[in-house]
CSV table of C-alpha atoms and ligand atoms in Angstrom, one decimal:
chain,number,residue,atom,x,y,z
A,1,MET,CA,154.2,-127.7,-140.8
A,2,ARG,CA,153.2,-129.3,-137.5
A,3,ILE,CA,152.6,-126.5,-134.9
A,4,LEU,CA,152.2,-127.7,-131.2
A,5,VAL,CA,150.3,-125.2,-129.0
A,6,THR,CA,150.4,-126.0,-125.2
A,7,GLY,CA,147.9,-124.5,-122.7
A,8,LYS,CA,145.0,-125.2,-125.0
A,9,ASN,CA,142.4,-124.2,-122.2
A,10,GLY,CA,144.3,-121.1,-121.3
A,11,GLN,CA,143.4,-117.5,-122.4
A,12,LEU,CA,146.2,-117.4,-124.9
A,13,GLY,CA,145.7,-121.0,-126.2
A,14,ARG,CA,142.1,-120.5,-126.8
A,15,SER,CA,142.8,-117.1,-128.6
A,16,ILE,CA,145.2,-118.9,-130.8
A,17,TYR,CA,142.8,-121.8,-131.5
A,18,LYS,CA,139.9,-119.3,-132.3
A,19,ILE,CA,142.0,-117.4,-134.9
A,20,VAL,CA,143.4,-120.3,-136.6
A,21,ASN,CA,139.9,-121.9,-136.9
A,22,THR,CA,138.2,-118.8,-138.1
A,23,ALA,CA,140.6,-116.9,-140.1
A,24,ASN,CA,140.1,-117.4,-144.1
A,25,GLY,CA,142.5,-116.4,-146.7
A,26,ASP,CA,145.3,-117.0,-144.2
A,27,ASN,CA,148.0,-119.2,-145.2
A,28,LEU,CA,148.1,-121.2,-141.9
A,29,SER,CA,145.9,-124.1,-142.1
A,30,PRO,CA,144.1,-125.5,-138.9
A,31,ASN,CA,145.2,-129.0,-140.0
A,32,GLU,CA,148.9,-127.8,-139.3
A,33,PHE,CA,148.0,-127.0,-135.4
A,34,ILE,CA,147.9,-129.7,-132.6
A,35,PHE,CA,146.4,-128.0,-129.4
A,36,VAL,CA,147.2,-129.9,-125.9
A,37,GLY,CA,146.1,-129.2,-122.5
A,38,ARG,CA,147.4,-130.8,-119.2
A,39,GLU,CA,145.4,-134.0,-119.8
A,40,GLU,CA,147.7,-134.8,-123.0
A,41,LEU,CA,150.9,-133.1,-121.7
A,42,ASP,CA,151.3,-132.3,-118.0
A,43,LEU,CA,154.0,-129.9,-117.6
A,44,SER,CA,154.2,-130.8,-113.8
A,45,SER,CA,155.5,-134.2,-114.7
A,46,GLU,CA,158.9,-134.8,-116.3
A,47,GLY,CA,157.6,-138.3,-117.2
A,48,SER,CA,154.5,-136.8,-119.0
A,49,ILE,CA,156.6,-134.4,-121.2
A,50,SER,CA,159.0,-137.3,-122.1
A,51,HIS,CA,156.1,-139.6,-122.8
A,52,TYR,CA,154.1,-137.0,-124.9
A,53,PHE,CA,157.1,-136.4,-127.3
A,54,ASP,CA,158.3,-139.9,-127.5
A,55,SER,CA,154.8,-141.2,-128.7
A,56,ASN,CA,154.1,-138.3,-131.2
A,57,ASP,CA,155.9,-137.4,-134.4
A,58,ARG,CA,158.4,-134.4,-134.6
A,59,PHE,CA,157.1,-130.8,-134.5
A,60,ASP,CA,158.3,-128.0,-136.6
A,61,VAL,CA,157.2,-125.3,-134.1
A,62,ILE,CA,156.1,-125.5,-130.5
A,63,ILE,CA,154.2,-122.4,-128.9
A,64,ASN,CA,154.4,-122.8,-125.1
A,65,CYS,CA,151.2,-121.0,-123.9
A,66,ALA,CA,151.0,-123.2,-120.8
A,67,ALA,CA,152.3,-121.8,-117.5
A,68,TYR,CA,151.6,-121.7,-113.8
A,69,THR,CA,150.0,-118.3,-113.7
A,70,ALA,CA,148.3,-117.9,-110.3
A,71,VAL,CA,150.8,-115.2,-109.0
A,72,ASP,CA,149.6,-115.2,-105.3
A,73,LYS,CA,149.4,-119.0,-104.9
A,74,ALA,CA,153.0,-119.3,-106.4
A,75,GLU,CA,154.2,-117.9,-103.1
A,76,GLU,CA,153.0,-121.1,-101.3
A,77,GLU,CA,153.5,-123.5,-104.4
A,78,GLN,CA,156.9,-122.5,-105.4
A,79,GLU,CA,158.1,-125.8,-106.1
A,80,LEU,CA,155.1,-126.6,-108.6
A,81,ALA,CA,155.4,-123.1,-110.2
A,82,ASN,CA,159.2,-123.8,-110.7
A,83,GLN,CA,158.6,-127.2,-112.2
A,84,ILE,CA,156.0,-125.7,-114.7
A,85,ASN,CA,157.5,-122.4,-115.3
A,86,HIS,CA,161.2,-123.2,-115.3
A,87,LEU,CA,162.0,-127.0,-115.4
A,88,ALA,CA,159.4,-127.9,-117.9
A,89,VAL,CA,160.6,-125.0,-120.1
A,90,LYS,CA,164.1,-126.3,-119.9
A,91,GLN,CA,162.9,-129.9,-120.9
A,92,LEU,CA,160.8,-128.5,-123.7
A,93,ALA,CA,163.8,-126.6,-125.0
A,94,GLU,CA,166.0,-129.6,-124.9
A,95,ILE,CA,163.3,-131.7,-126.9
A,96,VAL,CA,162.8,-128.9,-129.4
A,97,LYS,CA,166.4,-128.7,-129.9
A,98,ALA,CA,166.8,-132.3,-130.5
A,99,GLN,CA,163.9,-132.2,-133.0
A,100,LYS,CA,165.5,-129.4,-134.7
A,101,ALA,CA,162.4,-127.4,-134.4
A,102,LYS,CA,161.7,-123.9,-133.2
A,103,LEU,CA,160.1,-122.6,-129.9
A,104,ILE,CA,157.9,-119.6,-129.0
A,105,HIS,CA,157.7,-119.2,-125.5
A,106,ILE,CA,155.7,-116.5,-123.4
A,107,SER,CA,157.1,-114.8,-120.4
A,108,THR,CA,156.0,-111.8,-118.2
A,109,ASP,CA,156.7,-108.3,-117.5
A,110,TYR,CA,156.9,-109.7,-113.8
A,111,VAL,CA,160.5,-110.5,-114.5
A,112,PHE,CA,161.2,-106.8,-113.9
A,113,ASP,CA,161.1,-105.1,-110.2
A,114,GLY,CA,158.7,-102.4,-111.4
A,115,GLU,CA,160.9,-99.5,-110.0
A,116,SER,CA,161.9,-97.9,-113.3
A,117,ASP,CA,160.1,-94.8,-114.5
A,118,LYS,CA,160.6,-95.8,-118.2
A,119,ALA,CA,159.2,-98.5,-120.2
A,120,TYR,CA,161.4,-101.5,-120.0
A,121,VAL,CA,163.5,-102.7,-123.1
A,122,GLU,CA,164.4,-106.3,-123.6
A,123,THR,CA,168.0,-105.8,-122.4
A,124,ASP,CA,167.1,-104.1,-119.2
A,125,GLU,CA,168.0,-105.8,-115.9
A,126,THR,CA,165.5,-108.3,-114.7
A,127,SER,CA,164.8,-108.5,-110.8
A,128,PRO,CA,161.7,-110.3,-110.0
A,129,ILE,CA,160.1,-109.5,-106.7
A,130,ASN,CA,157.6,-112.6,-106.4
A,131,ALA,CA,157.9,-116.3,-106.7
A,132,TYR,CA,155.9,-116.2,-110.1
A,133,GLY,CA,158.4,-113.8,-111.7
A,134,LYS,CA,161.4,-115.8,-110.5
A,135,THR,CA,160.2,-118.9,-112.0
A,136,LYS,CA,159.4,-117.2,-115.2
A,137,LEU,CA,162.7,-115.8,-115.4
A,138,ALA,CA,164.5,-119.0,-114.6
A,139,GLY,CA,162.5,-120.5,-117.4
A,140,GLU,CA,163.6,-117.7,-119.8
A,141,GLN,CA,167.2,-118.3,-118.8
A,142,ALA,CA,167.3,-122.0,-119.1
A,143,LEU,CA,165.5,-121.8,-122.6
A,144,LYS,CA,168.1,-119.2,-123.7
A,145,GLU,CA,171.1,-121.4,-122.5
A,146,ILE,CA,169.8,-124.5,-124.2
A,147,MET,CA,168.6,-122.9,-127.3
A,148,PRO,CA,170.9,-119.9,-128.2
A,149,THR,CA,169.3,-120.1,-131.5
A,150,ASP,CA,165.9,-120.9,-133.1
A,151,ALA,CA,163.6,-119.8,-130.1
A,152,ILE,CA,161.6,-116.7,-129.4
A,153,ILE,CA,160.5,-115.5,-125.9
A,154,ILE,CA,157.7,-112.9,-125.8
A,155,ARG,CA,157.2,-111.1,-122.7
A,156,THR,CA,153.7,-109.9,-122.2
A,157,SER,CA,151.7,-108.0,-119.6
A,158,TRP,CA,148.1,-107.8,-117.9
A,159,VAL,CA,146.5,-110.4,-120.2
A,160,TYR,CA,143.0,-110.6,-120.5
A,161,SER,CA,140.3,-112.1,-122.8
A,162,GLU,CA,136.8,-113.4,-123.3
A,163,TYR,CA,137.8,-116.6,-121.7
A,164,GLY,CA,138.2,-117.9,-118.1
A,165,ASN,CA,138.9,-115.6,-115.1
A,166,ASN,CA,140.9,-112.4,-115.7
A,167,PHE,CA,140.6,-108.7,-114.6
A,168,VAL,CA,138.0,-107.8,-117.3
A,169,SER,CA,135.6,-110.8,-116.4
A,170,THR,CA,136.0,-110.1,-112.6
A,171,MET,CA,135.3,-106.5,-112.9
A,172,LEU,CA,132.2,-107.2,-114.8
A,173,ARG,CA,131.2,-109.7,-112.3
A,174,LEU,CA,131.9,-107.5,-109.1
A,175,GLY,CA,130.6,-104.5,-111.0
A,176,LYS,CA,127.1,-106.0,-111.4
A,177,GLU,CA,127.2,-107.3,-107.8
A,178,ARG,CA,128.3,-104.2,-105.9
A,179,ASP,CA,127.5,-100.5,-105.9
A,180,GLU,CA,131.2,-99.7,-105.1
A,181,LEU,CA,134.5,-101.0,-105.7
A,182,ASN,CA,138.0,-100.2,-104.5
A,183,VAL,CA,140.8,-100.6,-107.2
A,184,VAL,CA,144.6,-100.2,-106.9
A,185,SER,CA,145.7,-97.1,-108.8
A,186,ASP,CA,149.5,-97.1,-108.0
A,187,GLN,CA,150.4,-100.0,-110.1
A,188,ILE,CA,150.9,-99.1,-113.8
A,189,GLY,CA,151.1,-101.1,-116.9
A,190,SER,CA,149.8,-102.0,-120.3
A,191,PRO,CA,146.9,-104.5,-120.8
A,192,THR,CA,147.2,-107.0,-123.5
A,193,TYR,CA,144.2,-108.5,-125.2
A,194,ALA,CA,145.1,-112.3,-125.6
A,195,THR,CA,143.5,-112.3,-129.3
A,196,ASP,CA,146.0,-109.5,-130.2
A,197,LEU,CA,148.9,-111.5,-128.6
A,198,ALA,CA,147.7,-114.7,-130.4
A,199,GLY,CA,147.6,-112.8,-133.9
A,200,VAL,CA,151.1,-111.4,-133.2
A,201,ILE,CA,152.2,-114.9,-132.4
A,202,LEU,CA,150.8,-116.3,-135.9
A,203,GLU,CA,152.1,-113.2,-137.8
A,204,ILE,CA,155.6,-114.2,-136.5
A,205,ILE,CA,155.3,-117.8,-137.5
A,206,LYS,CA,154.2,-116.9,-141.1
A,207,SER,CA,157.2,-114.4,-141.4
A,208,LYS,CA,160.2,-115.0,-143.5
A,209,GLU,CA,162.4,-113.9,-140.7
A,210,PHE,CA,161.1,-116.5,-138.4
A,211,ARG,CA,161.5,-119.5,-140.8
A,212,GLU,CA,165.2,-118.8,-141.3
A,213,GLU,CA,167.4,-121.4,-139.4
A,214,ASN,CA,169.9,-120.7,-136.9
A,215,GLN,CA,168.6,-117.2,-136.0
A,216,THR,CA,169.9,-116.0,-132.5
A,217,THR,CA,167.3,-116.6,-129.8
A,218,GLN,CA,165.6,-113.3,-129.2
A,219,ILE,CA,163.3,-111.7,-126.3
A,220,TYR,CA,160.7,-109.3,-127.5
A,221,HIS,CA,158.1,-107.2,-125.4
A,222,TYR,CA,154.4,-107.0,-126.5
A,223,SER,CA,151.3,-105.6,-125.1
A,224,ASN,CA,148.7,-103.1,-126.4
A,225,LYS,CA,149.5,-99.6,-126.6
A,226,GLY,CA,149.2,-97.1,-123.6
A,227,GLU,CA,149.6,-97.0,-120.2
A,228,ILE,CA,147.2,-97.1,-117.2
A,229,SER,CA,146.5,-98.3,-113.6
A,230,TRP,CA,144.2,-101.1,-112.6
A,231,TYR,CA,141.9,-98.5,-111.4
A,232,GLU,CA,141.7,-96.6,-114.7
A,233,PHE,CA,141.4,-100.1,-116.3
A,234,ALA,CA,138.4,-100.9,-114.0
A,235,LYS,CA,136.7,-97.6,-114.8
A,236,GLU,CA,136.9,-97.9,-118.6
A,237,ILE,CA,135.5,-101.5,-118.3
A,238,PHE,CA,132.4,-100.1,-116.4
A,239,LYS,CA,132.2,-97.2,-119.0
A,240,ILE,CA,132.1,-99.5,-122.0
A,241,GLU,CA,129.6,-101.9,-120.4
A,242,GLU,CA,127.8,-99.0,-118.7
A,243,VAL,CA,127.8,-100.7,-115.3
A,244,ASP,CA,126.6,-98.6,-112.5
A,245,CYS,CA,129.3,-99.1,-110.0
A,246,LYS,CA,131.5,-96.5,-108.2
A,247,VAL,CA,135.0,-97.1,-108.6
A,248,SER,CA,137.4,-95.6,-106.0
A,249,PRO,CA,141.2,-95.7,-106.2
A,250,ILE,CA,143.3,-97.4,-103.4
A,251,THR,CA,147.0,-98.0,-102.9
A,252,THR,CA,148.7,-101.4,-103.1
A,253,GLU,CA,149.3,-100.9,-99.3
A,254,GLN,CA,145.6,-100.6,-98.8
A,255,TYR,CA,145.1,-104.0,-100.7
A,256,PRO,CA,147.7,-106.6,-99.3
A,257,MET,CA,148.0,-109.7,-101.5
A,258,PRO,CA,150.4,-112.8,-100.8
A,259,ALA,CA,152.8,-111.8,-103.7
A,260,LYS,CA,154.3,-108.4,-104.1
A,261,ARG,CA,153.5,-106.7,-107.2
A,262,PRO,CA,155.9,-104.3,-109.3
A,263,LYS,CA,154.8,-100.9,-109.3
A,264,SER,CA,155.4,-100.0,-113.0
A,265,THR,CA,155.9,-102.6,-115.6
A,266,LEU,CA,155.5,-100.7,-118.9
A,267,ILE,CA,157.3,-102.6,-121.6
A,268,ASP,CA,158.8,-101.0,-124.6
A,269,LYS,CA,157.2,-102.7,-127.9
A,270,GLU,CA,159.7,-101.1,-130.6
A,271,LYS,CA,161.8,-104.2,-131.1
A,272,ILE,CA,159.0,-106.6,-132.2
A,273,VAL,CA,157.2,-103.8,-134.2
A,274,GLU,CA,160.4,-103.1,-136.1
A,275,LYS,CA,161.4,-106.9,-136.5
A,276,PHE,CA,158.1,-108.1,-137.8
A,277,GLY,CA,156.0,-104.9,-138.8
A,278,ILE,CA,153.7,-105.7,-136.1
A,279,LYS,CA,150.6,-103.2,-135.7
A,280,THR,CA,149.1,-103.0,-132.5
A,281,SER,CA,145.9,-101.3,-131.2
A,282,TYR,CA,145.6,-99.0,-128.2
A,283,TRP,CA,144.3,-100.8,-124.9
A,284,LYS,CA,140.8,-99.0,-125.0
A,285,GLU,CA,140.1,-100.3,-128.6
A,286,ALA,CA,141.3,-103.7,-127.8
A,287,LEU,CA,139.1,-103.7,-124.6
A,288,CYS,CA,136.2,-102.8,-126.7
A,289,SER,CA,136.7,-105.8,-128.8
A,290,CYS,CA,137.2,-108.1,-126.0
A,291,ILE,CA,133.9,-107.0,-124.3
A,292,ASN,CA,132.0,-107.1,-127.6
A,293,ASN,CA,133.3,-110.9,-127.9
A,294,ILE,CA,132.2,-111.9,-124.5
A,295,GLU,CA,129.1,-113.9,-124.8
A,296,ASN,CA,127.6,-114.1,-121.5
A,297,LYS,CA,128.5,-110.7,-119.6
A,298,ILE,CA,127.1,-112.2,-116.3
B,1,LIG,N1,147.6,-113.7,-117.5
B,1,LIG,C1,148.4,-112.6,-117.5
B,1,LIG,O1,148.2,-111.7,-116.9
B,1,LIG,C2,150.0,-112.8,-117.9
B,1,LIG,C3,150.7,-111.7,-117.8
B,1,LIG,C4,151.9,-111.9,-118.2
B,1,LIG,C5,152.6,-112.9,-118.9
B,1,LIG,N2,151.6,-114.0,-119.0
B,1,LIG,C6,152.2,-115.3,-119.6
B,1,LIG,O2,151.4,-115.6,-120.8
B,1,LIG,C7,151.3,-116.9,-121.0
B,1,LIG,C8,149.8,-117.3,-121.2
B,1,LIG,O3,148.9,-116.8,-120.3
B,1,LIG,P1,147.4,-117.0,-119.9
B,1,LIG,O4,146.8,-115.7,-119.5
B,1,LIG,O5,146.9,-117.5,-121.3
B,1,LIG,O6,147.3,-118.1,-118.8
B,1,LIG,P2,146.3,-119.0,-118.4
B,1,LIG,O7,144.9,-118.6,-119.0
B,1,LIG,O8,146.3,-119.1,-116.9
B,1,LIG,O9,146.5,-120.4,-119.0
B,1,LIG,C9,147.6,-121.0,-118.7
B,1,LIG,C10,147.4,-122.5,-119.1
B,1,LIG,O10,148.4,-123.3,-118.6
B,1,LIG,C11,147.9,-124.5,-118.4
B,1,LIG,N3,148.7,-125.2,-117.3
B,1,LIG,C12,148.8,-125.0,-115.9
B,1,LIG,N4,149.5,-126.1,-115.3
B,1,LIG,C13,149.8,-126.8,-116.3
B,1,LIG,C14,150.4,-128.2,-116.4
B,1,LIG,N5,151.0,-128.7,-115.2
B,1,LIG,N6,150.4,-129.0,-117.5
B,1,LIG,C15,149.9,-128.3,-118.7
B,1,LIG,N7,149.4,-127.2,-118.7
B,1,LIG,C16,149.2,-126.5,-117.5
B,1,LIG,C17,146.4,-124.2,-117.7
B,1,LIG,O11,145.7,-125.4,-117.8
B,1,LIG,P3,144.3,-125.5,-117.0
B,1,LIG,O12,143.4,-124.7,-117.9
B,1,LIG,O13,144.2,-127.1,-117.1
B,1,LIG,O14,144.4,-125.0,-115.7
B,1,LIG,C18,146.1,-123.2,-118.5
B,1,LIG,O15,145.2,-123.5,-119.5
B,1,LIG,C19,151.8,-117.7,-119.9
B,1,LIG,O16,153.2,-117.9,-120.1
B,1,LIG,C20,151.9,-116.4,-118.8
B,1,LIG,O17,152.9,-116.7,-117.7
B,1,LIG,C21,150.3,-114.0,-118.4
């Protein structure tokens, strides 16, 4: 197989790379993967996308991990966010369809407004409240329209990893710089360790169900198990790392940001678990693994 992974420098792209290049006894070989970043395939440019695929052989699977993920900046860069999260996804879907290949695309819990008191299932009504969520939803919709079969959309939430800037690395840095921190306690969700999501994507690719042709395009939800606020997340990070920093809960109102955040975006994982027999760990367990894997803890 020829499997293309976009976003090679991002959290998920790097996590897939690491598993592919360290797992043994696995039946996916590193030789089957091609990892690209914006240098090779710039999703902000229609011309760059066409050029990349025109000058490379056909792929069997494309995993789209690249995205415009700066939630606050997206409010002022809506056109760019829309190009990367929507129009580029549409173009990728057209190319994948023409190549008779399969597409795995990653989306977000921010397609929901966060007003539900239950975990969202895949068929629940979407209603994004910020520009990032709107562009990601537009990407999902374009993908489904162009590829009614042979694609998978995985919506995930609160992604962190040992790579780059994310909530865990930010808390570890701030916790060591300060004696006290205020963290929002009225936004609820489920964190996702990028390595766990990467493992799920690779499990899906290896599955018989995925390899069958003309399967109706599906949306799946995936995160680690459990539900917490950012405040509880920060407290646990400091507990694991024995960081001596007092954490106090504050409300979203007390911490104004350019983009609105949904209040509660718990996502129900039953569909992906049933379909692919996915086993997933609880958020605390996943967080411990991530912290163990961070090389320089600042
Ligand atoms: N992070 C979260 O909390 C979260 C939550 C829910 C869903 N998701 C979704 O999960 C997926 C993976 O997220 P992540 O956390 O791995 O994101 P990430 O770490 O921000 O990585 C995104 C990658 O996309 C690349 N990218 C941005 N603009 C590009 C362009 N014009 N052309 C090509 N590549 C471009 C970035 O490249 P550079 O490295 O060069 O900037 C980066 O490597 C995304 O679809 C995201 O929307 C993320």
